Structures are given as C-alpha cells and as structure tokens.
PDB file of C-alpha atoms in Angstrom:
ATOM      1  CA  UNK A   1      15.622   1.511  -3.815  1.00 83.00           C
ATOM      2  CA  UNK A   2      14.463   2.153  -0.253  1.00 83.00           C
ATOM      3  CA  UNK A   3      17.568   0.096   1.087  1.00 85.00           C
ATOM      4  CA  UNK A   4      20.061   1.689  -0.965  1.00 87.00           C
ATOM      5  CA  UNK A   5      18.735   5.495  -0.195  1.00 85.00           C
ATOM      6  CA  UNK A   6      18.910   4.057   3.451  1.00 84.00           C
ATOM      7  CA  UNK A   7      22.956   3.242   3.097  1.00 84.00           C
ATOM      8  CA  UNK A   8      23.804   6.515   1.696  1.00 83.00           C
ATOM      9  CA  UNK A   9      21.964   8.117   4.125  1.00 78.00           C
ATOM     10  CA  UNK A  10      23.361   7.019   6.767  1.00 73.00           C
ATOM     11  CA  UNK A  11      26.825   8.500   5.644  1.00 74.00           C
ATOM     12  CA  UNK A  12      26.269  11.985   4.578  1.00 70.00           C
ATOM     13  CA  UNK A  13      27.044  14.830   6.487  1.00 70.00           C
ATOM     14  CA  UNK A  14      24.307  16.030   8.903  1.00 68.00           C
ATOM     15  CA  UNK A  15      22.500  18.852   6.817  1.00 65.00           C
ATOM     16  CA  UNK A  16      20.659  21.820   7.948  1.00 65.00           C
ATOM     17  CA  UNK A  17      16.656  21.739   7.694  1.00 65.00           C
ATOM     18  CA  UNK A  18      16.838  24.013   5.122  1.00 69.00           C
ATOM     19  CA  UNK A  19      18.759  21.981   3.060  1.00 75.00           C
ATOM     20  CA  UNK A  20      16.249  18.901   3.508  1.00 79.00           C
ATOM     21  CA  UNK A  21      13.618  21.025   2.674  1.00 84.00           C
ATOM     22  CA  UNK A  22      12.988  20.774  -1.008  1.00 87.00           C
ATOM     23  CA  UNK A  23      13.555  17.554  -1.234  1.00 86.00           C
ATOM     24  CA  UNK A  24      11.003  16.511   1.400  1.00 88.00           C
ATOM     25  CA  UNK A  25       8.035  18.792   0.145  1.00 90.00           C
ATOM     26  CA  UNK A  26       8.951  16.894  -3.399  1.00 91.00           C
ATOM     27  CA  UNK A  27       8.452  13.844  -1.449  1.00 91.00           C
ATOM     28  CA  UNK A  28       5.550  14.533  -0.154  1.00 92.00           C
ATOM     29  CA  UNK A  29       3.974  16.297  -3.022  1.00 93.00           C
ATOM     30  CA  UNK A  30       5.017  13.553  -5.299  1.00 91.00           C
ATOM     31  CA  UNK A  31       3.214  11.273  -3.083  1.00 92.00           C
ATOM     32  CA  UNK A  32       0.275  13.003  -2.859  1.00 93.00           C
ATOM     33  CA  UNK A  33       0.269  13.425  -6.807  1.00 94.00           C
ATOM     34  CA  UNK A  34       1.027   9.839  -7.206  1.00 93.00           C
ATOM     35  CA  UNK A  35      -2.161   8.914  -4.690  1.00 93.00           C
ATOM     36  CA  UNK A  36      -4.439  10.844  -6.950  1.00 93.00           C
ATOM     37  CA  UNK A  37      -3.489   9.396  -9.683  1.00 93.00           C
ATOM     38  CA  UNK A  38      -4.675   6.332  -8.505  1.00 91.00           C
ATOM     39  CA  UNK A  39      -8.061   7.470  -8.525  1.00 89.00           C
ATOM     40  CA  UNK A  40      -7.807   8.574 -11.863  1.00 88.00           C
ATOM     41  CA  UNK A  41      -6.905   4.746 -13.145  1.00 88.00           C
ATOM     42  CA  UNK A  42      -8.892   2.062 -15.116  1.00 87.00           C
ATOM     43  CA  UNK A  43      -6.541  -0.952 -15.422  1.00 89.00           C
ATOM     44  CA  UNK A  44      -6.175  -2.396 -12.367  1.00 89.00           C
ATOM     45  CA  UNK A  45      -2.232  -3.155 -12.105  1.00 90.00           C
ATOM     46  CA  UNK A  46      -1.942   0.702 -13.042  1.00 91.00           C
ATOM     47  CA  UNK A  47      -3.825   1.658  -9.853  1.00 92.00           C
ATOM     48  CA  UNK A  48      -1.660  -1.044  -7.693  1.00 93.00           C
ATOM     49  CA  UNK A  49       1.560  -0.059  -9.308  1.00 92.00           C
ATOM     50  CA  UNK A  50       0.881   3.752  -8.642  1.00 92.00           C
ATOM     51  CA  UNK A  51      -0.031   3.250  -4.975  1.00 92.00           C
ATOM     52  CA  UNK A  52       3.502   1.616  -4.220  1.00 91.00           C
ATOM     53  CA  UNK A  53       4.698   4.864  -5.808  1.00 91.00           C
ATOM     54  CA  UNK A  54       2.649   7.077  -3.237  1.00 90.00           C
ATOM     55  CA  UNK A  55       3.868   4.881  -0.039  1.00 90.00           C
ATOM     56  CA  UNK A  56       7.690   4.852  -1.015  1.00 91.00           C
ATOM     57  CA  UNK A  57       7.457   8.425  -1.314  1.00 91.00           C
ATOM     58  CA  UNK A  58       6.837   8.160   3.128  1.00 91.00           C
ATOM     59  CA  UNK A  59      10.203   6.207   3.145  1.00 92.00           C
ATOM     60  CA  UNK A  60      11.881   8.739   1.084  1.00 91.00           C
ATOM     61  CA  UNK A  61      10.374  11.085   3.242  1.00 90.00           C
ATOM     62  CA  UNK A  62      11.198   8.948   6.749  1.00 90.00           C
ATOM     63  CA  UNK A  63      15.058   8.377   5.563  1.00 89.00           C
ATOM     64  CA  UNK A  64      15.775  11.973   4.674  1.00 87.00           C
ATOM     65  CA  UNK A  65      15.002  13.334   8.398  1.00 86.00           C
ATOM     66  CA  UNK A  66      18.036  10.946   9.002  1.00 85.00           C
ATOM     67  CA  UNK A  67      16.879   9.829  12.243  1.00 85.00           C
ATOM     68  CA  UNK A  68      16.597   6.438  14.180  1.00 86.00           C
ATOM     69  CA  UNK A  69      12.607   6.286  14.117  1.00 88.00           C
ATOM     70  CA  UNK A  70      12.638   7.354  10.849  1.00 88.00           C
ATOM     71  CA  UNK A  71      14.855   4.494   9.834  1.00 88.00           C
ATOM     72  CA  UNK A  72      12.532   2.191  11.651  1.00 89.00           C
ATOM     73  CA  UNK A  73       9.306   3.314   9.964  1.00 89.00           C
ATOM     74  CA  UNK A  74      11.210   2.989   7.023  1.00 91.00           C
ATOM     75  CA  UNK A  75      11.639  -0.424   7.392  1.00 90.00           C
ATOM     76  CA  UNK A  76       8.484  -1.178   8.614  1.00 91.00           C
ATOM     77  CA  UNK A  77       6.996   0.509   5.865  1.00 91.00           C
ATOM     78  CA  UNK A  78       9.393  -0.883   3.008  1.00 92.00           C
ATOM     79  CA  UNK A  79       8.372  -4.986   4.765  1.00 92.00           C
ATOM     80  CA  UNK A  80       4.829  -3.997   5.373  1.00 92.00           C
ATOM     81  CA  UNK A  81       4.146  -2.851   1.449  1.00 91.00           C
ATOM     82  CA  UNK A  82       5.706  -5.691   0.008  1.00 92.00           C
ATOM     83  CA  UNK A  83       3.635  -7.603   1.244  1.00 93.00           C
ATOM     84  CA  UNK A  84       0.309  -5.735   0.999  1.00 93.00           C
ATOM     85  CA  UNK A  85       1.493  -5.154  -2.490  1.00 93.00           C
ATOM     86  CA  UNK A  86       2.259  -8.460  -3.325  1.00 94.00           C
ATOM     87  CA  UNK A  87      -1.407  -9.190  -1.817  1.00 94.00           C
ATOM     88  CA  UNK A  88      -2.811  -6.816  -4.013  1.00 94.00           C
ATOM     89  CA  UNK A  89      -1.009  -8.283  -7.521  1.00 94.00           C
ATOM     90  CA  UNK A  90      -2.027 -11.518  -6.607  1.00 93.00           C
ATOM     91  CA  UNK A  91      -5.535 -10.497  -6.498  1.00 92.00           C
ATOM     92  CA  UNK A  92      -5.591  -8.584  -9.321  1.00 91.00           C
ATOM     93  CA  UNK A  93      -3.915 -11.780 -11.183  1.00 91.00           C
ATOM     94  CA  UNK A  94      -7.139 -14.294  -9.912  1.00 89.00           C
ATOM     95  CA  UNK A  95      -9.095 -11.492 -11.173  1.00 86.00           C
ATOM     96  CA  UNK A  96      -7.270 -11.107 -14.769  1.00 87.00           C
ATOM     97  CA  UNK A  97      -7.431 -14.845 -14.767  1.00 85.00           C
ATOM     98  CA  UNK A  98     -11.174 -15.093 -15.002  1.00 81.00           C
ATOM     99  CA  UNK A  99     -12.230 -12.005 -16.675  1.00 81.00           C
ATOM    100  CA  UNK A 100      -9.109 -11.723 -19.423  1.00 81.00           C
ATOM    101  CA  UNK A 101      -8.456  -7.699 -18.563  1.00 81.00           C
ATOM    102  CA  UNK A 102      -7.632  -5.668 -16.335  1.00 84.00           C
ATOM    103  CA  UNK A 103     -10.343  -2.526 -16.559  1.00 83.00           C
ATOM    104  CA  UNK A 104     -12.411  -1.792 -14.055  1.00 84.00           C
ATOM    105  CA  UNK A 105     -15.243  -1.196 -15.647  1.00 80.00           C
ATOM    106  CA  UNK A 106     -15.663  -4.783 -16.716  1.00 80.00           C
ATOM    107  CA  UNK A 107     -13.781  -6.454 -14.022  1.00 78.00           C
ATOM    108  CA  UNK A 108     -16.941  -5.612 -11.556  1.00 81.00           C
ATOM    109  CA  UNK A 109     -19.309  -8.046  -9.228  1.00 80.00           C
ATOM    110  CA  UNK A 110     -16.801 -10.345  -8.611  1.00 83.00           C
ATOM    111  CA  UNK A 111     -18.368 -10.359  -4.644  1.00 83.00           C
ATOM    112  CA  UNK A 112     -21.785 -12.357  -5.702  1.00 82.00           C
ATOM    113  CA  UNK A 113     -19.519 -15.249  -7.526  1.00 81.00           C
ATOM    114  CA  UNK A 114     -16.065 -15.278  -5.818  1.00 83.00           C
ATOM    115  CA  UNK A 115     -17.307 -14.585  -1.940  1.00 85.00           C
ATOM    116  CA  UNK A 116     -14.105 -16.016  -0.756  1.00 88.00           C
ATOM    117  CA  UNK A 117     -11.974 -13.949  -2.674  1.00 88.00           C
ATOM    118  CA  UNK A 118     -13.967 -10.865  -1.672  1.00 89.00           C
ATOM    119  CA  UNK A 119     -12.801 -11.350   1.443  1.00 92.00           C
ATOM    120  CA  UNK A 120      -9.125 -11.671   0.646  1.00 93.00           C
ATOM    121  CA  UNK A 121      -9.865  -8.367  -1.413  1.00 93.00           C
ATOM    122  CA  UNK A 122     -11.306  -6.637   1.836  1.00 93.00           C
ATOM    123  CA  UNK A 123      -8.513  -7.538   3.946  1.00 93.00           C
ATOM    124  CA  UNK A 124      -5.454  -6.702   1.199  1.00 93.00           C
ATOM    125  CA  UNK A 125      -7.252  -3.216   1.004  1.00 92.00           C
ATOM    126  CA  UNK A 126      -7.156  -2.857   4.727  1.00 92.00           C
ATOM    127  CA  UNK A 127      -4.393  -3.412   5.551  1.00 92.00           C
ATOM    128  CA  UNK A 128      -2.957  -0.715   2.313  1.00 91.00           C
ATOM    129  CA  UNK A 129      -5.154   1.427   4.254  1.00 90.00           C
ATOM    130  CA  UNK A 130      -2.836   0.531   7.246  1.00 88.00           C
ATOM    131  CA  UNK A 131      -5.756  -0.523   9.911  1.00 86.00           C
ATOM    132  CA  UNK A 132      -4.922  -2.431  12.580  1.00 83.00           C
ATOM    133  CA  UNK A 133      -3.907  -5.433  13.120  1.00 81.00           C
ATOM    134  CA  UNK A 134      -1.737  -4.890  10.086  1.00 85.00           C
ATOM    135  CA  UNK A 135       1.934  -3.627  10.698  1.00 89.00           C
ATOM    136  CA  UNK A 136       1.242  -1.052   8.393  1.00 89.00           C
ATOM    137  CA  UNK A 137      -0.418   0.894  10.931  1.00 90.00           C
ATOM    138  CA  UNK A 138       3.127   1.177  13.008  1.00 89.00           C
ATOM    139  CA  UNK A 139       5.259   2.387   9.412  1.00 89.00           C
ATOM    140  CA  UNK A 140       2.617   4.713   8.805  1.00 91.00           C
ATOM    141  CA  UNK A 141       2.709   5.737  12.910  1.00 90.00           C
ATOM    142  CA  UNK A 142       6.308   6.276  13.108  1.00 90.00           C
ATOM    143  CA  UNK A 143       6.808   8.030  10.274  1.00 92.00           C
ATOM    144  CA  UNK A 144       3.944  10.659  10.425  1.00 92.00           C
ATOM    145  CA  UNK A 145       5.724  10.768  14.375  1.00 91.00           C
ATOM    146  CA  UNK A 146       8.952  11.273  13.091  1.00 91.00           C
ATOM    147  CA  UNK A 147       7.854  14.157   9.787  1.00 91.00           C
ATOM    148  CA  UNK A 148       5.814  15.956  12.773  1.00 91.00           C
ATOM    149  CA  UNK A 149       8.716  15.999  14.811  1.00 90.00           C
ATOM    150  CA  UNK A 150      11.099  17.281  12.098  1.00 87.00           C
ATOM    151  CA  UNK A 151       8.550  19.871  11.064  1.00 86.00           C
ATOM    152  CA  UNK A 152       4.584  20.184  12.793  1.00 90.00           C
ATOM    153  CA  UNK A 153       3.735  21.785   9.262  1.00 90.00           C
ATOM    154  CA  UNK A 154       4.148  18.284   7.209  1.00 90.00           C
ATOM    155  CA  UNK A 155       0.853  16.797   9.092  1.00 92.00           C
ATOM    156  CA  UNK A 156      -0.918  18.424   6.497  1.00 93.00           C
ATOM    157  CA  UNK A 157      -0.031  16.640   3.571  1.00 92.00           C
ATOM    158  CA  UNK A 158       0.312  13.524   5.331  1.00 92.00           C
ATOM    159  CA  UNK A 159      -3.368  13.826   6.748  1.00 93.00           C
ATOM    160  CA  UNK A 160      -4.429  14.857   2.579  1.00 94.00           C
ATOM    161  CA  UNK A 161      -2.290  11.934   1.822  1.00 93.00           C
ATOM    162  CA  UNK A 162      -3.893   9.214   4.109  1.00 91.00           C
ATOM    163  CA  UNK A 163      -7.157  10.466   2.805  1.00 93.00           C
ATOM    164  CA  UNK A 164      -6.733  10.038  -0.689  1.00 93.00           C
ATOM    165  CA  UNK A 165      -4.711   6.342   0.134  1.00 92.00           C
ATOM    166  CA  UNK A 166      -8.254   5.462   1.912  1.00 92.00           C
ATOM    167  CA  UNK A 167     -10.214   7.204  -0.717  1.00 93.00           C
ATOM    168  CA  UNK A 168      -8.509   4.898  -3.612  1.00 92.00           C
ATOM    169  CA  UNK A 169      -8.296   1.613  -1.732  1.00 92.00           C
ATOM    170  CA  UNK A 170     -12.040   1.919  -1.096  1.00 92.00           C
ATOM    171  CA  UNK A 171     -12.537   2.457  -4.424  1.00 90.00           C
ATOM    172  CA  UNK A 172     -10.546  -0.587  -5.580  1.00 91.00           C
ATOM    173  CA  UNK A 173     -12.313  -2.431  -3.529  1.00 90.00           C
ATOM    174  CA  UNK A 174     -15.923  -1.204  -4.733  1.00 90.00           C
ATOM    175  CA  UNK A 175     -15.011  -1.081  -8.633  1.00 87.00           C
ATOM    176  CA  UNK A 176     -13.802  -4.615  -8.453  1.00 87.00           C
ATOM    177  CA  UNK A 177     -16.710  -6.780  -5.812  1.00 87.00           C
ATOM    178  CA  UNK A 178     -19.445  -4.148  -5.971  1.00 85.00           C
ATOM    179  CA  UNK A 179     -22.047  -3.641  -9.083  1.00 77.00           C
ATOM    180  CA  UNK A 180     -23.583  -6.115 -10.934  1.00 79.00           C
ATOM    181  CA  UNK A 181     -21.418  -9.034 -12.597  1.00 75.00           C
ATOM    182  CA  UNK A 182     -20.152  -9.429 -15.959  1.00 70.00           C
ATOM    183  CA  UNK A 183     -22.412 -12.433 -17.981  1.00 68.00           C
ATOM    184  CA  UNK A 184     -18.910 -12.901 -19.852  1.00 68.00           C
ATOM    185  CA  UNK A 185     -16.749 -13.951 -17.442  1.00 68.00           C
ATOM    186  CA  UNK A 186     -15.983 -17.494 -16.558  1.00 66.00           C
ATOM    187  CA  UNK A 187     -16.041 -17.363 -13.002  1.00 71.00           C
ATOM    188  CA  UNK A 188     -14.252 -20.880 -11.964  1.00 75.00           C
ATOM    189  CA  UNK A 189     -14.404 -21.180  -7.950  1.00 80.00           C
ATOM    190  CA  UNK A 190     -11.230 -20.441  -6.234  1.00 81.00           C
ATOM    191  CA  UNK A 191      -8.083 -22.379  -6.260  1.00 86.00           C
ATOM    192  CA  UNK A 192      -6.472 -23.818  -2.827  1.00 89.00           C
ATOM    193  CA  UNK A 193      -3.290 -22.839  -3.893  1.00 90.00           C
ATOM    194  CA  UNK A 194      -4.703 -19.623  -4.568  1.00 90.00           C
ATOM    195  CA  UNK A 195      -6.115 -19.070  -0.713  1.00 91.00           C
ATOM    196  CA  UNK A 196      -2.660 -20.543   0.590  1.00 94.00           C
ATOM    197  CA  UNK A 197      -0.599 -17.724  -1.285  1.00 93.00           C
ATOM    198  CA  UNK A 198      -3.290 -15.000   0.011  1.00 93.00           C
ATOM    199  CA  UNK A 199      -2.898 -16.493   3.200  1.00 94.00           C
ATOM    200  CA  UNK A 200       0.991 -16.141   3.451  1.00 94.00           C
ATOM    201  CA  UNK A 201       0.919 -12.769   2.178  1.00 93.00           C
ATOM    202  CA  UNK A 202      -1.494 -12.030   5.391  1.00 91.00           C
ATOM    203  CA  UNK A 203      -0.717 -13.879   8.085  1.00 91.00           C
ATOM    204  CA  UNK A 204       3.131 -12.101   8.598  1.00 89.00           C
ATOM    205  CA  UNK A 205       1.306  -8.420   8.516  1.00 88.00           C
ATOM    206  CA  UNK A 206      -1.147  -9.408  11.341  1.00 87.00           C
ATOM    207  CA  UNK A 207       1.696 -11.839  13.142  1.00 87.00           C
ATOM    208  CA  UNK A 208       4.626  -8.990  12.816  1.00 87.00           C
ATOM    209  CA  UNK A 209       2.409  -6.456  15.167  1.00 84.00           C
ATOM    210  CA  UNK A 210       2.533  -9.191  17.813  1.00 84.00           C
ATOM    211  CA  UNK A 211       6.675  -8.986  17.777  1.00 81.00           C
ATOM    212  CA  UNK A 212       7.271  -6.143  15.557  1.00 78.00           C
ATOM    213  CA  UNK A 213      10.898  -5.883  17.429  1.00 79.00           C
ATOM    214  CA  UNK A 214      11.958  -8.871  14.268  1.00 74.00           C
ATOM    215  CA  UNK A 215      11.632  -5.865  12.195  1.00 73.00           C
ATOM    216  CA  UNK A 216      12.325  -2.480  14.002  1.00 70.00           C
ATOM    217  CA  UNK A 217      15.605  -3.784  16.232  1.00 65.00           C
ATOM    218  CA  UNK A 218      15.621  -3.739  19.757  1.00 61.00           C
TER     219      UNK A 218
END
C-alpha cells in the first residue's frame, strides 16, 4: 500500500497546501485514533495489528507532502516496521504457542519462565518505540522533520502520537512478562530456531543505522 501511494504520488500535479490539508489531519488523526486503540486491546495480535495501522498512517502522512525527505522517511519507515512488526508476530506466536490464546490477561509472567524471550520482547518493543540503535528512530526523524517543515502546527499530534506509541508498547511489554504466571501454561524452554528468526528480524534494524544510505539512496 505504502509503495503504490508512493508511485502515484510521484505523478500528480503539485497541489496547494490547502488542498493537502484534509487529507493529512485525517492522517494524522487516524493515527492517533488507531494508537489508542491499541491501548484499549486484549488479544494480543489485535494490539500488533492496530499499531501497524497507527505507523502507516506517518507514511501516508510523509508521501502526501510530496517531497524527497518525505519519500525517504517513507521508506525507512515502511522497511523499519516490517520488520519490527514481523518481530512482534513472531513473539506473540511463541507466546500463543505455549499458553493456547492470545488475551492478555492470561498470557502474563512469561519473564520468570521464558527469560530469554523476555529479552527478545524488550528489544521488539524498543525498537516500535523507535530508540536508537534501531532505524526506526531515522523514519520517525525524517518524517516528523519533513510534517514540521510542511506545517510547524503538525508537531502536536505527532508529539500526542509518539506518546501514546510509547504508552502502548510499554504496556505490551508489561501485560505480557510482568505479573505473576499462569499455573496452566506449559512453558517448554525456547526453541533455537525460534532465537535465530528473532535474531534476523533484529540484527538488519540495528545493522541498517550503520549504512542506512542501502535504504534512503545516496
């Protein structure tokens, strides 16, 4: 979706900010709708579905100022997700795996039995919260640079945004490792296959930010 809004944007006719408008306080109030309704979630795949919602509303928002750093936070943002998404799913799948659903409130504790997971689980959520030395952090950068630039009045919104994208990846992170573990679950150690496919979801978000020029072009 991101790449074909990308292609027809880059053949309309320039518009007028006034004719962007609309469309980009949609944008951003759809993502900031879409980021609180992640903290109103109990199955986990909801939560992680809806948050992909929330940060391809910032490339909707990036491509429509039609501009060359928008374009490249785009696509920085658009690589950077997918994988942190990805991350995420694959998480919630080990989880799903060993507790049979996907509900928060029974999914919990998961830190005192499956300490190597935990781990994987703190560094998928920082890196949605787009901390260094995650890519994200340069999507997230360029476009916030490039919405300021178009118009200094969107930095609200983004800043309400980035809170509430922090507030809910927190609170992922707490519902499912925090609290005090479910006597039902099976919890069966941790795969190697399983720490191999966290592991290649991580290492290109921390290796991109040492050559992100693969990514944004020279």
């Amino acid at each position: 979706g991101g790449y074909g809004i990308a292609r027809i944007t880059a053949i309309l006719p320039t518009t007028p900010q006034t004719t962007l408008l609309p469309l980009i306080a949609l944008a951003l109030w759809g993502s900031i709708m879409a980021n609180i309704i992640c903290l109103r979630q109990t199955d986990l795949k909801s939560l992680i579905a809806y948050s992909s919602v929330g940060h391809m509303a910032l490339v909707i928002l990036a491509l429509l100022t039609k501009t060359p750093w928008g374009l490249t936070g785009a696509m920085i943002m658009m690589i950077a997700h997918g994988l942190t998404s990805s991350m995420t799913f694959c998480l919630a799948n080990t989880a799903y795996e060993r507790s049979n659903t996907r509900t928060l409130i029974i999914a919990t504790g998961m830190q005192l039995t499956l300490p190597l997971l935990a781990t994987w689980w703190l560094l998928a959520n920082l890196a949605n919260m787009a901390l260094p030395p995650s890519i994200n952090i340069i999507g997230e950068l360029s476009i916030m640079s490039t919405l300021f630039y178009w118009s200094p009045t969107t930095i609200i919104p983004l800043a309400i945004n980035t809170l509430l994208t922090a507030t809910y990846s927190l609170y992922m992170l707490i519902a499912t490792q925090r609290g005090k573990p479910n006597t039902t679950m099976y919890m069966y150690p941790a795969h190697t296959r399983e720490h191999l496919l966290l592991a290649l979801h991580m290492m290109p978000l921390v290796l991109l930010i040492i050559n992100p020029i693969l990514i944004t072009g020279p």
